[in-house]
Amino acid sequence: DVKVTQSSRYLVKRTGEKVFLECVQDMDHENMFWYRQDPGLGLRLIYFSYDVKMKEKGDIPEGYSVSREKKERFSLILESASTNQTSMYLCASSLKGYELFFGSGTQLSVL
Amino acid sequence: EDQVTQSPEALRLQEGESSSLNCSYTVSGLRGLFWYRQDPGKGPEFLFTLYSAGEEKEKERLKATLTKKESFLHITAPKPEDSATYLCAVQAGFQKLVFGTGTRLLVSP
């Protein structure tokens, strides 16, 4: 079974902190994604990567950056956390197409 | 702008009571419509892909259908373990999906 592992289930940070969310997949997938999920808004794509060191902006990239130094690992960085970045963050991977395999998510609270 | 609207927001069924969830979409040239299931505290799990009007896919008690404007997820004789949030999404560009806000389904024994 494909496994997508997110490093933290719950995270509490202060405004202005730099925050790193880590994601690892074990199936040699080319594509990796970061989404955030908010009530009433659904899942929204922040960034995705289709190869090592390649990244593309999604629909809401402002305030975020990403890093993919190795194929299996995709990191989401909040340069200076703000309260409006309190959300559930979901990492996903796919080999081809749009059958995405999601991690269990990181619930981030920014106080 | 590509958009996905799901209805109802929430649905409560008795075990064995069949029903349908709706996903209506507006997209410039549909390239794919996707259904996912999400259990509380977990990430979404892929169910189906539909590409063209008239296409149908089935998995156990679930059947997904597609027209030019909407998709339905039919649930036949549901069981309590079918309780989850069902998400619909459309392809909106390279590696981009636009998701609806989901339908929360609760099946009571």
JSON list of N, CA, C and O in Angstrom, two decimals, chain A residues 34-89:
[
{"chain": "A", "resi": 34, "resn": "TRP", "atom": "N", "xyz": [0.75, 19.85, -1.92]},
{"chain": "A", "resi": 34, "resn": "TRP", "atom": "CA", "xyz": [0.30, 20.37, -0.62]},
{"chain": "A", "resi": 34, "resn": "TRP", "atom": "C", "xyz": [-1.03, 21.09, -0.82]},
{"chain": "A", "resi": 34, "resn": "TRP", "atom": "O", "xyz": [-1.15, 21.99, -1.65]},
{"chain": "A", "resi": 35, "resn": "TYR", "atom": "N", "xyz": [-2.03, 20.64, -0.04]},
{"chain": "A", "resi": 35, "resn": "TYR", "atom": "CA", "xyz": [-3.34, 21.27, 0.00]},
{"chain": "A", "resi": 35, "resn": "TYR", "atom": "C", "xyz": [-3.61, 21.78, 1.42]},
{"chain": "A", "resi": 35, "resn": "TYR", "atom": "O", "xyz": [-3.07, 21.26, 2.39]},
{"chain": "A", "resi": 36, "resn": "ARG", "atom": "N", "xyz": [-4.49, 22.77, 1.51]},
{"chain": "A", "resi": 36, "resn": "ARG", "atom": "CA", "xyz": [-5.06, 23.09, 2.81]},
{"chain": "A", "resi": 36, "resn": "ARG", "atom": "C", "xyz": [-6.57, 22.90, 2.73]},
{"chain": "A", "resi": 36, "resn": "ARG", "atom": "O", "xyz": [-7.17, 23.07, 1.65]},
{"chain": "A", "resi": 37, "resn": "GLN", "atom": "N", "xyz": [-7.15, 22.49, 3.87]},
{"chain": "A", "resi": 37, "resn": "GLN", "atom": "CA", "xyz": [-8.58, 22.20, 3.90]},
{"chain": "A", "resi": 37, "resn": "GLN", "atom": "C", "xyz": [-9.22, 23.02, 5.00]},
{"chain": "A", "resi": 37, "resn": "GLN", "atom": "O", "xyz": [-8.85, 22.91, 6.17]},
{"chain": "A", "resi": 38, "resn": "ASP", "atom": "N", "xyz": [-10.18, 23.85, 4.61]},
{"chain": "A", "resi": 38, "resn": "ASP", "atom": "CA", "xyz": [-10.88, 24.71, 5.56]},
{"chain": "A", "resi": 38, "resn": "ASP", "atom": "C", "xyz": [-12.38, 24.49, 5.43]},
{"chain": "A", "resi": 38, "resn": "ASP", "atom": "O", "xyz": [-12.89, 24.32, 4.31]},
{"chain": "A", "resi": 39, "resn": "PRO", "atom": "N", "xyz": [-13.10, 24.52, 6.54]},
{"chain": "A", "resi": 39, "resn": "PRO", "atom": "CA", "xyz": [-14.56, 24.33, 6.49]},
{"chain": "A", "resi": 39, "resn": "PRO", "atom": "C", "xyz": [-15.21, 25.34, 5.55]},
{"chain": "A", "resi": 39, "resn": "PRO", "atom": "O", "xyz": [-14.90, 26.53, 5.59]},
{"chain": "A", "resi": 40, "resn": "GLY", "atom": "N", "xyz": [-16.07, 24.85, 4.69]},
{"chain": "A", "resi": 40, "resn": "GLY", "atom": "CA", "xyz": [-16.78, 25.73, 3.77]},
{"chain": "A", "resi": 40, "resn": "GLY", "atom": "C", "xyz": [-16.00, 26.12, 2.52]},
{"chain": "A", "resi": 40, "resn": "GLY", "atom": "O", "xyz": [-16.57, 26.69, 1.59]},
{"chain": "A", "resi": 41, "resn": "LEU", "atom": "N", "xyz": [-14.72, 25.82, 2.51]},
{"chain": "A", "resi": 41, "resn": "LEU", "atom": "CA", "xyz": [-13.88, 26.18, 1.36]},
{"chain": "A", "resi": 41, "resn": "LEU", "atom": "C", "xyz": [-13.33, 24.96, 0.62]},
{"chain": "A", "resi": 41, "resn": "LEU", "atom": "O", "xyz": [-12.82, 25.08, -0.48]},
{"chain": "A", "resi": 42, "resn": "GLY", "atom": "N", "xyz": [-13.39, 23.82, 1.25]},
{"chain": "A", "resi": 42, "resn": "GLY", "atom": "CA", "xyz": [-12.87, 22.62, 0.60]},
{"chain": "A", "resi": 42, "resn": "GLY", "atom": "C", "xyz": [-11.36, 22.58, 0.58]},
{"chain": "A", "resi": 42, "resn": "GLY", "atom": "O", "xyz": [-10.68, 23.33, 1.28]},
{"chain": "A", "resi": 43, "resn": "LEU", "atom": "N", "xyz": [-10.84, 21.70, -0.26]},
{"chain": "A", "resi": 43, "resn": "LEU", "atom": "CA", "xyz": [-9.39, 21.59, -0.41]},
{"chain": "A", "resi": 43, "resn": "LEU", "atom": "C", "xyz": [-8.91, 22.57, -1.46]},
{"chain": "A", "resi": 43, "resn": "LEU", "atom": "O", "xyz": [-9.49, 22.67, -2.54]},
{"chain": "A", "resi": 44, "resn": "ARG", "atom": "N", "xyz": [-7.83, 23.27, -1.13]},
{"chain": "A", "resi": 44, "resn": "ARG", "atom": "CA", "xyz": [-7.25, 24.23, -2.09]},
{"chain": "A", "resi": 44, "resn": "ARG", "atom": "C", "xyz": [-5.76, 23.92, -2.24]},
{"chain": "A", "resi": 44, "resn": "ARG", "atom": "O", "xyz": [-5.06, 23.73, -1.25]},
{"chain": "A", "resi": 45, "resn": "LEU", "atom": "N", "xyz": [-5.30, 23.94, -3.48]},
{"chain": "A", "resi": 45, "resn": "LEU", "atom": "CA", "xyz": [-3.93, 23.57, -3.80]},
{"chain": "A", "resi": 45, "resn": "LEU", "atom": "C", "xyz": [-2.99, 24.73, -3.52]},
{"chain": "A", "resi": 45, "resn": "LEU", "atom": "O", "xyz": [-3.18, 25.84, -4.03]},
{"chain": "A", "resi": 46, "resn": "ILE", "atom": "N", "xyz": [-1.95, 24.46, -2.73]},
{"chain": "A", "resi": 46, "resn": "ILE", "atom": "CA", "xyz": [-0.97, 25.49, -2.39]},
{"chain": "A", "resi": 46, "resn": "ILE", "atom": "C", "xyz": [0.20, 25.43, -3.37]},
{"chain": "A", "resi": 46, "resn": "ILE", "atom": "O", "xyz": [0.54, 26.42, -4.03]},
{"chain": "A", "resi": 47, "resn": "TYR", "atom": "N", "xyz": [0.86, 24.28, -3.46]},
{"chain": "A", "resi": 47, "resn": "TYR", "atom": "CA", "xyz": [1.98, 24.05, -4.36]},
{"chain": "A", "resi": 47, "resn": "TYR", "atom": "C", "xyz": [1.96, 22.59, -4.78]},
{"chain": "A", "resi": 47, "resn": "TYR", "atom": "O", "xyz": [1.45, 21.73, -4.06]},
{"chain": "A", "resi": 48, "resn": "PHE", "atom": "N", "xyz": [2.58, 22.30, -5.90]},
{"chain": "A", "resi": 48, "resn": "PHE", "atom": "CA", "xyz": [2.85, 20.93, -6.26]},
{"chain": "A", "resi": 48, "resn": "PHE", "atom": "C", "xyz": [4.22, 20.82, -6.91]},
{"chain": "A", "resi": 48, "resn": "PHE", "atom": "O", "xyz": [4.81, 21.82, -7.33]},
{"chain": "A", "resi": 49, "resn": "SER", "atom": "N", "xyz": [4.69, 19.58, -6.97]},
{"chain": "A", "resi": 49, "resn": "SER", "atom": "CA", "xyz": [6.01, 19.30, -7.56]},
{"chain": "A", "resi": 49, "resn": "SER", "atom": "C", "xyz": [5.88, 18.07, -8.44]},
{"chain": "A", "resi": 49, "resn": "SER", "atom": "O", "xyz": [5.33, 17.06, -8.01]},
{"chain": "A", "resi": 50, "resn": "TYR", "atom": "N", "xyz": [6.38, 18.15, -9.66]},
{"chain": "A", "resi": 50, "resn": "TYR", "atom": "CA", "xyz": [6.28, 17.02, -10.58]},
{"chain": "A", "resi": 50, "resn": "TYR", "atom": "C", "xyz": [7.63, 16.33, -10.78]},
{"chain": "A", "resi": 50, "resn": "TYR", "atom": "O", "xyz": [7.75, 15.40, -11.57]},
{"chain": "A", "resi": 51, "resn": "ASP", "atom": "N", "xyz": [8.66, 16.82, -10.09]},
{"chain": "A", "resi": 51, "resn": "ASP", "atom": "CA", "xyz": [9.98, 16.18, -10.16]},
{"chain": "A", "resi": 51, "resn": "ASP", "atom": "C", "xyz": [10.84, 16.79, -9.06]},
{"chain": "A", "resi": 51, "resn": "ASP", "atom": "O", "xyz": [10.51, 17.86, -8.52]},
{"chain": "A", "resi": 52, "resn": "VAL", "atom": "N", "xyz": [11.95, 16.15, -8.78]},
{"chain": "A", "resi": 52, "resn": "VAL", "atom": "CA", "xyz": [12.85, 16.69, -7.77]},
{"chain": "A", "resi": 52, "resn": "VAL", "atom": "C", "xyz": [13.29, 18.09, -8.19]},
{"chain": "A", "resi": 52, "resn": "VAL", "atom": "O", "xyz": [13.61, 18.35, -9.35]},
{"chain": "A", "resi": 53, "resn": "LYS", "atom": "N", "xyz": [13.24, 18.98, -7.24]},
{"chain": "A", "resi": 53, "resn": "LYS", "atom": "CA", "xyz": [13.64, 20.38, -7.39]},
{"chain": "A", "resi": 53, "resn": "LYS", "atom": "C", "xyz": [12.74, 21.17, -8.33]},
{"chain": "A", "resi": 53, "resn": "LYS", "atom": "O", "xyz": [13.02, 22.34, -8.62]},
{"chain": "A", "resi": 54, "resn": "MET", "atom": "N", "xyz": [11.65, 20.56, -8.80]},
{"chain": "A", "resi": 54, "resn": "MET", "atom": "CA", "xyz": [10.70, 21.28, -9.63]},
{"chain": "A", "resi": 54, "resn": "MET", "atom": "C", "xyz": [9.47, 21.58, -8.79]},
{"chain": "A", "resi": 54, "resn": "MET", "atom": "O", "xyz": [8.99, 20.71, -8.05]},
{"chain": "A", "resi": 55, "resn": "LYS", "atom": "N", "xyz": [8.95, 22.77, -8.92]},
{"chain": "A", "resi": 55, "resn": "LYS", "atom": "CA", "xyz": [7.77, 23.15, -8.17]},
{"chain": "A", "resi": 55, "resn": "LYS", "atom": "C", "xyz": [6.92, 24.10, -9.00]},
{"chain": "A", "resi": 55, "resn": "LYS", "atom": "O", "xyz": [7.43, 24.82, -9.86]},
{"chain": "A", "resi": 56, "resn": "GLU", "atom": "N", "xyz": [5.63, 24.05, -8.72]},
{"chain": "A", "resi": 56, "resn": "GLU", "atom": "CA", "xyz": [4.69, 24.93, -9.40]},
{"chain": "A", "resi": 56, "resn": "GLU", "atom": "C", "xyz": [3.72, 25.50, -8.38]},
{"chain": "A", "resi": 56, "resn": "GLU", "atom": "O", "xyz": [3.30, 24.78, -7.47]},
{"chain": "A", "resi": 57, "resn": "LYS", "atom": "N", "xyz": [3.34, 26.74, -8.54]},
{"chain": "A", "resi": 57, "resn": "LYS", "atom": "CA", "xyz": [2.35, 27.34, -7.65]},
{"chain": "A", "resi": 57, "resn": "LYS", "atom": "C", "xyz": [0.98, 26.77, -7.94]},
{"chain": "A", "resi": 57, "resn": "LYS", "atom": "O", "xyz": [0.63, 26.50, -9.09]},
{"chain": "A", "resi": 58, "resn": "GLY", "atom": "N", "xyz": [0.23, 26.60, -6.86]},
{"chain": "A", "resi": 58, "resn": "GLY", "atom": "CA", "xyz": [-1.16, 26.23, -6.99]},
{"chain": "A", "resi": 58, "resn": "GLY", "atom": "C", "xyz": [-2.04, 27.45, -6.96]},
{"chain": "A", "resi": 58, "resn": "GLY", "atom": "O", "xyz": [-1.65, 28.51, -7.47]},
{"chain": "A", "resi": 59, "resn": "ASP", "atom": "N", "xyz": [-3.20, 27.33, -6.36]},
{"chain": "A", "resi": 59, "resn": "ASP", "atom": "CA", "xyz": [-4.16, 28.43, -6.35]},
{"chain": "A", "resi": 59, "resn": "ASP", "atom": "C", "xyz": [-3.93, 29.45, -5.23]},
{"chain": "A", "resi": 59, "resn": "ASP", "atom": "O", "xyz": [-4.33, 30.59, -5.35]},
{"chain": "A", "resi": 60, "resn": "ILE", "atom": "N", "xyz": [-3.27, 29.02, -4.15]},
{"chain": "A", "resi": 60, "resn": "ILE", "atom": "CA", "xyz": [-3.09, 29.92, -3.00]},
{"chain": "A", "resi": 60, "resn": "ILE", "atom": "C", "xyz": [-1.66, 29.84, -2.46]},
{"chain": "A", "resi": 60, "resn": "ILE", "atom": "O", "xyz": [-1.43, 29.49, -1.31]},
{"chain": "A", "resi": 61, "resn": "PRO", "atom": "N", "xyz": [-0.65, 30.20, -3.24]},
{"chain": "A", "resi": 61, "resn": "PRO", "atom": "CA", "xyz": [0.73, 30.05, -2.79]},
{"chain": "A", "resi": 61, "resn": "PRO", "atom": "C", "xyz": [1.25, 31.16, -1.87]},
{"chain": "A", "resi": 61, "resn": "PRO", "atom": "O", "xyz": [2.32, 31.01, -1.26]},
{"chain": "A", "resi": 62, "resn": "GLU", "atom": "N", "xyz": [0.50, 32.24, -1.75]},
{"chain": "A", "resi": 62, "resn": "GLU", "atom": "CA", "xyz": [1.01, 33.40, -1.00]},
{"chain": "A", "resi": 62, "resn": "GLU", "atom": "C", "xyz": [1.27, 33.04, 0.45]},
{"chain": "A", "resi": 62, "resn": "GLU", "atom": "O", "xyz": [0.40, 32.48, 1.13]},
{"chain": "A", "resi": 63, "resn": "GLY", "atom": "N", "xyz": [2.46, 33.38, 0.93]},
{"chain": "A", "resi": 63, "resn": "GLY", "atom": "CA", "xyz": [2.84, 33.11, 2.32]},
{"chain": "A", "resi": 63, "resn": "GLY", "atom": "C", "xyz": [3.47, 31.75, 2.53]},
{"chain": "A", "resi": 63, "resn": "GLY", "atom": "O", "xyz": [3.83, 31.40, 3.65]},
{"chain": "A", "resi": 64, "resn": "TYR", "atom": "N", "xyz": [3.57, 30.98, 1.45]},
{"chain": "A", "resi": 64, "resn": "TYR", "atom": "CA", "xyz": [4.14, 29.62, 1.54]},
{"chain": "A", "resi": 64, "resn": "TYR", "atom": "C", "xyz": [5.30, 29.47, 0.56]},
{"chain": "A", "resi": 64, "resn": "TYR", "atom": "O", "xyz": [5.36, 30.15, -0.45]},
{"chain": "A", "resi": 65, "resn": "SER", "atom": "N", "xyz": [6.18, 28.53, 0.87]},
{"chain": "A", "resi": 65, "resn": "SER", "atom": "CA", "xyz": [7.17, 28.06, -0.09]},
{"chain": "A", "resi": 65, "resn": "SER", "atom": "C", "xyz": [7.31, 26.57, 0.10]},
{"chain": "A", "resi": 65, "resn": "SER", "atom": "O", "xyz": [6.78, 26.00, 1.06]},
{"chain": "A", "resi": 66, "resn": "VAL", "atom": "N", "xyz": [8.00, 25.92, -0.83]},
{"chain": "A", "resi": 66, "resn": "VAL", "atom": "CA", "xyz": [8.16, 24.46, -0.75]},
{"chain": "A", "resi": 66, "resn": "VAL", "atom": "C", "xyz": [9.58, 24.09, -1.11]},
{"chain": "A", "resi": 66, "resn": "VAL", "atom": "O", "xyz": [10.33, 24.87, -1.69]},
{"chain": "A", "resi": 67, "resn": "SER", "atom": "N", "xyz": [9.92, 22.86, -0.75]},
{"chain": "A", "resi": 67, "resn": "SER", "atom": "CA", "xyz": [11.24, 22.32, -1.07]},
{"chain": "A", "resi": 67, "resn": "SER", "atom": "C", "xyz": [11.10, 20.85, -1.39]},
{"chain": "A", "resi": 67, "resn": "SER", "atom": "O", "xyz": [10.43, 20.11, -0.66]},
{"chain": "A", "resi": 68, "resn": "ARG", "atom": "N", "xyz": [11.74, 20.43, -2.48]},
{"chain": "A", "resi": 68, "resn": "ARG", "atom": "CA", "xyz": [11.79, 19.00, -2.81]},
{"chain": "A", "resi": 68, "resn": "ARG", "atom": "C", "xyz": [13.21, 18.67, -3.26]},
{"chain": "A", "resi": 68, "resn": "ARG", "atom": "O", "xyz": [13.53, 18.74, -4.43]},
{"chain": "A", "resi": 69, "resn": "GLU", "atom": "N", "xyz": [14.01, 18.29, -2.29]},
{"chain": "A", "resi": 69, "resn": "GLU", "atom": "CA", "xyz": [15.40, 17.94, -2.56]},
{"chain": "A", "resi": 69, "resn": "GLU", "atom": "C", "xyz": [15.56, 16.46, -2.92]},
{"chain": "A", "resi": 69, "resn": "GLU", "atom": "O", "xyz": [16.49, 16.08, -3.61]},
{"chain": "A", "resi": 70, "resn": "LYS", "atom": "N", "xyz": [14.65, 15.63, -2.43]},
{"chain": "A", "resi": 70, "resn": "LYS", "atom": "CA", "xyz": [14.66, 14.20, -2.74]},
{"chain": "A", "resi": 70, "resn": "LYS", "atom": "C", "xyz": [13.26, 13.82, -3.23]},
{"chain": "A", "resi": 70, "resn": "LYS", "atom": "O", "xyz": [12.27, 14.43, -2.85]},
{"chain": "A", "resi": 71, "resn": "LYS", "atom": "N", "xyz": [13.22, 12.78, -4.04]},
{"chain": "A", "resi": 71, "resn": "LYS", "atom": "CA", "xyz": [11.95, 12.39, -4.67]},
{"chain": "A", "resi": 71, "resn": "LYS", "atom": "C", "xyz": [10.88, 12.07, -3.64]},
{"chain": "A", "resi": 71, "resn": "LYS", "atom": "O", "xyz": [9.70, 12.35, -3.85]},
{"chain": "A", "resi": 72, "resn": "GLU", "atom": "N", "xyz": [11.26, 11.47, -2.53]},
{"chain": "A", "resi": 72, "resn": "GLU", "atom": "CA", "xyz": [10.27, 10.98, -1.59]},
{"chain": "A", "resi": 72, "resn": "GLU", "atom": "C", "xyz": [9.81, 12.05, -0.58]},
{"chain": "A", "resi": 72, "resn": "GLU", "atom": "O", "xyz": [8.87, 11.81, 0.16]},
{"chain": "A", "resi": 73, "resn": "ARG", "atom": "N", "xyz": [10.43, 13.19, -0.56]},
{"chain": "A", "resi": 73, "resn": "ARG", "atom": "CA", "xyz": [10.16, 14.17, 0.49]},
{"chain": "A", "resi": 73, "resn": "ARG", "atom": "C", "xyz": [9.77, 15.53, -0.10]},
{"chain": "A", "resi": 73, "resn": "ARG", "atom": "O", "xyz": [10.43, 16.05, -0.98]},
{"chain": "A", "resi": 74, "resn": "PHE", "atom": "N", "xyz": [8.68, 16.08, 0.46]},
{"chain": "A", "resi": 74, "resn": "PHE", "atom": "CA", "xyz": [8.18, 17.38, -0.01]},
{"chain": "A", "resi": 74, "resn": "PHE", "atom": "C", "xyz": [7.83, 18.19, 1.23]},
{"chain": "A", "resi": 74, "resn": "PHE", "atom": "O", "xyz": [7.00, 17.77, 2.03]},
{"chain": "A", "resi": 75, "resn": "SER", "atom": "N", "xyz": [8.46, 19.33, 1.36]},
{"chain": "A", "resi": 75, "resn": "SER", "atom": "CA", "xyz": [8.28, 20.15, 2.56]},
{"chain": "A", "resi": 75, "resn": "SER", "atom": "C", "xyz": [7.52, 21.42, 2.23]},
{"chain": "A", "resi": 75, "resn": "SER", "atom": "O", "xyz": [7.75, 22.04, 1.19]},
{"chain": "A", "resi": 76, "resn": "LEU", "atom": "N", "xyz": [6.65, 21.80, 3.13]},
{"chain": "A", "resi": 76, "resn": "LEU", "atom": "CA", "xyz": [5.91, 23.07, 3.03]},
{"chain": "A", "resi": 76, "resn": "LEU", "atom": "C", "xyz": [6.45, 24.00, 4.11]},
{"chain": "A", "resi": 76, "resn": "LEU", "atom": "O", "xyz": [6.57, 23.60, 5.26]},
{"chain": "A", "resi": 77, "resn": "ILE", "atom": "N", "xyz": [6.76, 25.22, 3.70]},
{"chain": "A", "resi": 77, "resn": "ILE", "atom": "CA", "xyz": [7.36, 26.19, 4.63]},
{"chain": "A", "resi": 77, "resn": "ILE", "atom": "C", "xyz": [6.47, 27.41, 4.72]},
{"chain": "A", "resi": 77, "resn": "ILE", "atom": "O", "xyz": [6.09, 28.00, 3.68]},
{"chain": "A", "resi": 78, "resn": "LEU", "atom": "N", "xyz": [6.13, 27.76, 5.94]},
{"chain": "A", "resi": 78, "resn": "LEU", "atom": "CA", "xyz": [5.43, 29.02, 6.19]},
{"chain": "A", "resi": 78, "resn": "LEU", "atom": "C", "xyz": [6.49, 30.00, 6.68]},
{"chain": "A", "resi": 78, "resn": "LEU", "atom": "O", "xyz": [7.04, 29.84, 7.78]},
{"chain": "A", "resi": 79, "resn": "GLU", "atom": "N", "xyz": [6.82, 30.95, 5.86]},
{"chain": "A", "resi": 79, "resn": "GLU", "atom": "CA", "xyz": [7.96, 31.83, 6.15]},
{"chain": "A", "resi": 79, "resn": "GLU", "atom": "C", "xyz": [7.75, 32.64, 7.43]},
{"chain": "A", "resi": 79, "resn": "GLU", "atom": "O", "xyz": [8.67, 32.81, 8.21]},
{"chain": "A", "resi": 80, "resn": "SER", "atom": "N", "xyz": [6.56, 33.13, 7.63]},
{"chain": "A", "resi": 80, "resn": "SER", "atom": "CA", "xyz": [6.22, 33.90, 8.83]},
{"chain": "A", "resi": 80, "resn": "SER", "atom": "C", "xyz": [4.74, 33.64, 9.12]},
{"chain": "A", "resi": 80, "resn": "SER", "atom": "O", "xyz": [3.87, 34.28, 8.55]},
{"chain": "A", "resi": 81, "resn": "ALA", "atom": "N", "xyz": [4.51, 32.68, 10.00]},
{"chain": "A", "resi": 81, "resn": "ALA", "atom": "CA", "xyz": [3.15, 32.19, 10.21]},
{"chain": "A", "resi": 81, "resn": "ALA", "atom": "C", "xyz": [2.20, 33.30, 10.65]},
{"chain": "A", "resi": 81, "resn": "ALA", "atom": "O", "xyz": [2.56, 34.18, 11.47]},
{"chain": "A", "resi": 82, "resn": "SER", "atom": "N", "xyz": [1.00, 33.25, 10.12]},
{"chain": "A", "resi": 82, "resn": "SER", "atom": "CA", "xyz": [-0.04, 34.21, 10.51]},
{"chain": "A", "resi": 82, "resn": "SER", "atom": "C", "xyz": [-1.30, 33.45, 10.91]},
{"chain": "A", "resi": 82, "resn": "SER", "atom": "O", "xyz": [-1.46, 32.27, 10.55]},
{"chain": "A", "resi": 83, "resn": "THR", "atom": "N", "xyz": [-2.18, 34.10, 11.64]},
{"chain": "A", "resi": 83, "resn": "THR", "atom": "CA", "xyz": [-3.37, 33.41, 12.16]},
{"chain": "A", "resi": 83, "resn": "THR", "atom": "C", "xyz": [-4.25, 32.89, 11.03]},
{"chain": "A", "resi": 83, "resn": "THR", "atom": "O", "xyz": [-4.94, 31.87, 11.20]},
{"chain": "A", "resi": 84, "resn": "ASN", "atom": "N", "xyz": [-4.25, 33.55, 9.88]},
{"chain": "A", "resi": 84, "resn": "ASN", "atom": "CA", "xyz": [-5.08, 33.06, 8.78]},
{"chain": "A", "resi": 84, "resn": "ASN", "atom": "C", "xyz": [-4.50, 31.83, 8.08]},
{"chain": "A", "resi": 84, "resn": "ASN", "atom": "O", "xyz": [-5.08, 31.32, 7.12]},
{"chain": "A", "resi": 85, "resn": "GLN", "atom": "N", "xyz": [-3.37, 31.37, 8.56]},
{"chain": "A", "resi": 85, "resn": "GLN", "atom": "CA", "xyz": [-2.81, 30.10, 8.07]},
{"chain": "A", "resi": 85, "resn": "GLN", "atom": "C", "xyz": [-3.15, 28.93, 8.99]},
{"chain": "A", "resi": 85, "resn": "GLN", "atom": "O", "xyz": [-2.70, 27.80, 8.76]},
{"chain": "A", "resi": 86, "resn": "THR", "atom": "N", "xyz": [-3.95, 29.19, 10.01]},
{"chain": "A", "resi": 86, "resn": "THR", "atom": "CA", "xyz": [-4.50, 28.11, 10.82]},
{"chain": "A", "resi": 86, "resn": "THR", "atom": "C", "xyz": [-5.41, 27.27, 9.93]},
{"chain": "A", "resi": 86, "resn": "THR", "atom": "O", "xyz": [-6.36, 27.78, 9.34]},
{"chain": "A", "resi": 87, "resn": "SER", "atom": "N", "xyz": [-5.09, 25.98, 9.82]},
{"chain": "A", "resi": 87, "resn": "SER", "atom": "CA", "xyz": [-5.81, 25.13, 8.88]},
{"chain": "A", "resi": 87, "resn": "SER", "atom": "C", "xyz": [-5.36, 23.69, 9.01]},
{"chain": "A", "resi": 87, "resn": "SER", "atom": "O", "xyz": [-4.40, 23.38, 9.73]},
{"chain": "A", "resi": 88, "resn": "MET", "atom": "N", "xyz": [-6.06, 22.79, 8.29]},
{"chain": "A", "resi": 88, "resn": "MET", "atom": "CA", "xyz": [-5.61, 21.42, 8.11]},
{"chain": "A", "resi": 88, "resn": "MET", "atom": "C", "xyz": [-4.80, 21.37, 6.83]},
{"chain": "A", "resi": 88, "resn": "MET", "atom": "O", "xyz": [-5.29, 21.78, 5.77]},
{"chain": "A", "resi": 89, "resn": "TYR", "atom": "N", "xyz": [-3.57, 20.88, 6.92]},
{"chain": "A", "resi": 89, "resn": "TYR", "atom": "CA", "xyz": [-2.69, 20.78, 5.77]},
{"chain": "A", "resi": 89, "resn": "TYR", "atom": "C", "xyz": [-2.56, 19.31, 5.36]},
{"chain": "A", "resi": 89, "resn": "TYR", "atom": "O", "xyz": [-2.23, 18.45, 6.18]}
]
